[in-house]
């Protein structure tokens, strides 16, 4: 049956709410978007591919550092190229991140529309707010990565599938539109863009049939009234009911549109890319590595690995996630409507699929954030509307948060040494490098260097938690919710405009690359530079020139190969970039013929980066390095 249209006053209020959410997203995701550098890995890779698209016009298989990059589809580089063209053709931090910011805002609006299909305006508004200020959603909305495009396209497809289920007259239209969106999601990141949503759809329909089957007496009455035939139990009838809805979504037509959209790139790319593309993209990246059949990527982790990360990346709402999941599951068992089961099936099936896959990164979790936001938003509305005696599920997480903040602050005040030093990959994932390095300086590698501000922050948040708990205990749910929401919003702005930029500023190779580029001068053939070890896409992106490796396996190159490279009679000035640990391995074997001209002032997870050149060459610090480089001793 077609859902009843919203009354006119509600439709007007909905428009105002959507406008308010869009304004909030614009304030959170757009300001200062181009004022801090790209990271050293994924973002500059997308930037290099975007540069190649605009420079060479190769929209089919763009290159990165002069080499075809067959691992990922090209939807995001296409969006970044269009964004760069719209902003004058310049490929920089702003133009690269702008598509993610727009998509992040679109995802928040879609969360509201999903919430309106599942419930009332307040529930939908809470769900959209939850998504807008979640830690990793903000982070990815302000980064040039493909994950946000995948998440929003999947969210749009899930919205269409929900509309298809709720509608009877336009069910086929919504199903076909969902197929096209799944094709775009596949162009964003491969088969995960269709496998997970289709799995969630089938799981949702299966749960609906399992939990909402006709009782035995109804089946008997139906059998008595029907013509003679094979007897069917309640589950069979329920499965038949859901299968009929599924076929009314026109899966064949939707599949045809999916193949048309996804195949528009995959087929010509597979023909142009040859065996390498077919092996890397169609097998290794999207089947072999996720199933653990191929090595690579460095993201292989056990199945439980996402559990602790989910608690961080979905802050502050992960505090309420266990209660929201338990409440949703309980309500679905008592009243298994399609609306109750939809976000629960979406979240559980997506999380299970991500956990089973061998390759794992915290950013991958973003595809289930809209479902989690719907669960938490709907639960918060019910918890705040419940009688006081039933608000313990809301009070308990806040009390735990306040206690944890108090204990953590006192522990930080008493620690003399941090048990886990920063600078590791996990520290960067959790954002601790941003806390440890508010100014880009050398030698700060523990949180203890900033004990006082962190202690103040922790105690302030503990006081806010205590205030919210006290308000809830006194029955003042609205002020408590407002206090928590304002605190979450303040934290979102602090993360967007301070912590995330600080993390980039304190690990970026941009000053080093810019100084080296200025030192080498224009790429006119008078000099050349090669990479010995520690490849990162940030170097060729900010150098604005190709950075070829000294050998196909640069990390195995020895001192002899380096000396031969510099001794070759090319008539050009030759230089080499390598990491400090690699240089320390064979600096004695290099003798006195070569010299380190400069090193980066930040230490990445691969160490500091050095510029190596012939002895007697003027160091960068004397050639206009701008004070951002140091000249190391031999």
Short mmCIF file of N, CA and C in Angstrom, two decimals, residues 11 20 70 81 138 152 197 207 234 239 267 322 340 342 379 382 432 444 467 542 565 567 582 610 613 624:
data_model
loop_
_atom_site.label_atom_id
_atom_site.label_comp_id
_atom_site.label_asym_id
_atom_site.label_seq_id
_atom_site.Cartn_x
_atom_site.Cartn_y
_atom_site.Cartn_z
N UNK A 11 5.23 18.84 6.15
CA UNK A 11 6.10 18.99 4.99
C UNK A 11 6.86 20.30 5.06
N UNK A 20 18.15 23.37 7.80
CA UNK A 20 19.00 23.53 8.97
C UNK A 20 20.12 22.50 9.01
N UNK A 70 45.54 0.39 -11.14
CA UNK A 70 44.35 -0.41 -11.43
C UNK A 70 43.61 -0.91 -10.20
N UNK A 81 38.10 15.59 -10.32
CA UNK A 81 38.47 16.31 -11.54
C UNK A 81 37.40 17.34 -11.90
N UNK A 138 32.72 13.13 10.23
CA UNK A 138 33.33 14.45 10.03
C UNK A 138 34.70 14.32 9.39
N UNK A 152 27.72 7.12 0.94
CA UNK A 152 26.53 7.89 0.60
C UNK A 152 25.75 7.23 -0.53
N UNK A 197 24.72 -4.15 0.10
CA UNK A 197 23.31 -3.73 0.10
C UNK A 197 22.35 -4.84 -0.29
N UNK A 207 14.48 -11.85 7.64
CA UNK A 207 14.11 -11.64 9.04
C UNK A 207 12.63 -11.29 9.18
N UNK A 234 3.31 -21.39 8.31
CA UNK A 234 3.36 -19.94 8.39
C UNK A 234 4.62 -19.36 7.80
N UNK A 239 7.53 -16.27 3.67
CA UNK A 239 8.57 -16.20 2.64
C UNK A 239 7.96 -15.90 1.28
N UNK A 267 34.06 -2.64 -18.25
CA UNK A 267 34.34 -3.36 -19.49
C UNK A 267 35.46 -2.69 -20.29
N UNK A 322 25.24 0.06 22.45
CA UNK A 322 24.75 -1.23 22.98
C UNK A 322 23.29 -1.18 23.39
N UNK A 340 10.95 -1.46 11.86
CA UNK A 340 11.80 -1.81 13.01
C UNK A 340 13.00 -2.64 12.57
N UNK A 342 14.46 -2.78 9.51
CA UNK A 342 15.30 -2.25 8.44
C UNK A 342 16.66 -1.76 8.93
N UNK A 379 16.39 5.44 19.24
CA UNK A 379 16.45 5.02 20.64
C UNK A 379 16.53 6.23 21.57
N UNK A 382 13.11 7.72 22.06
CA UNK A 382 12.27 6.91 22.95
C UNK A 382 12.74 7.00 24.40
N UNK A 432 45.64 10.34 18.42
CA UNK A 432 46.47 10.78 19.53
C UNK A 432 47.61 11.67 19.08
N UNK A 444 58.29 15.72 20.24
CA UNK A 444 57.10 15.50 21.06
C UNK A 444 56.49 14.18 20.65
N UNK A 467 26.72 16.80 35.00
CA UNK A 467 25.58 17.70 34.89
C UNK A 467 24.42 17.04 34.14
N UNK A 542 53.29 16.81 -4.14
CA UNK A 542 53.77 18.13 -3.75
C UNK A 542 55.06 18.52 -4.47
N UNK A 565 74.09 4.93 -9.42
CA UNK A 565 73.11 5.92 -9.89
C UNK A 565 73.74 7.31 -9.96
N UNK A 567 76.93 7.97 -10.15
CA UNK A 567 78.13 8.01 -10.99
C UNK A 567 77.81 7.97 -12.49
N UNK A 582 66.73 3.84 6.40
CA UNK A 582 67.41 3.24 5.25
C UNK A 582 68.79 3.84 5.06
N UNK A 610 65.06 12.07 3.87
CA UNK A 610 66.31 12.77 3.60
C UNK A 610 66.46 13.02 2.10
N UNK A 613 72.53 13.92 -2.05
CA UNK A 613 73.15 14.49 -3.23
C UNK A 613 74.66 14.37 -3.18
N UNK A 624 67.45 28.48 0.51
CA UNK A 624 66.06 28.95 0.60
C UNK A 624 65.12 27.91 1.11
#
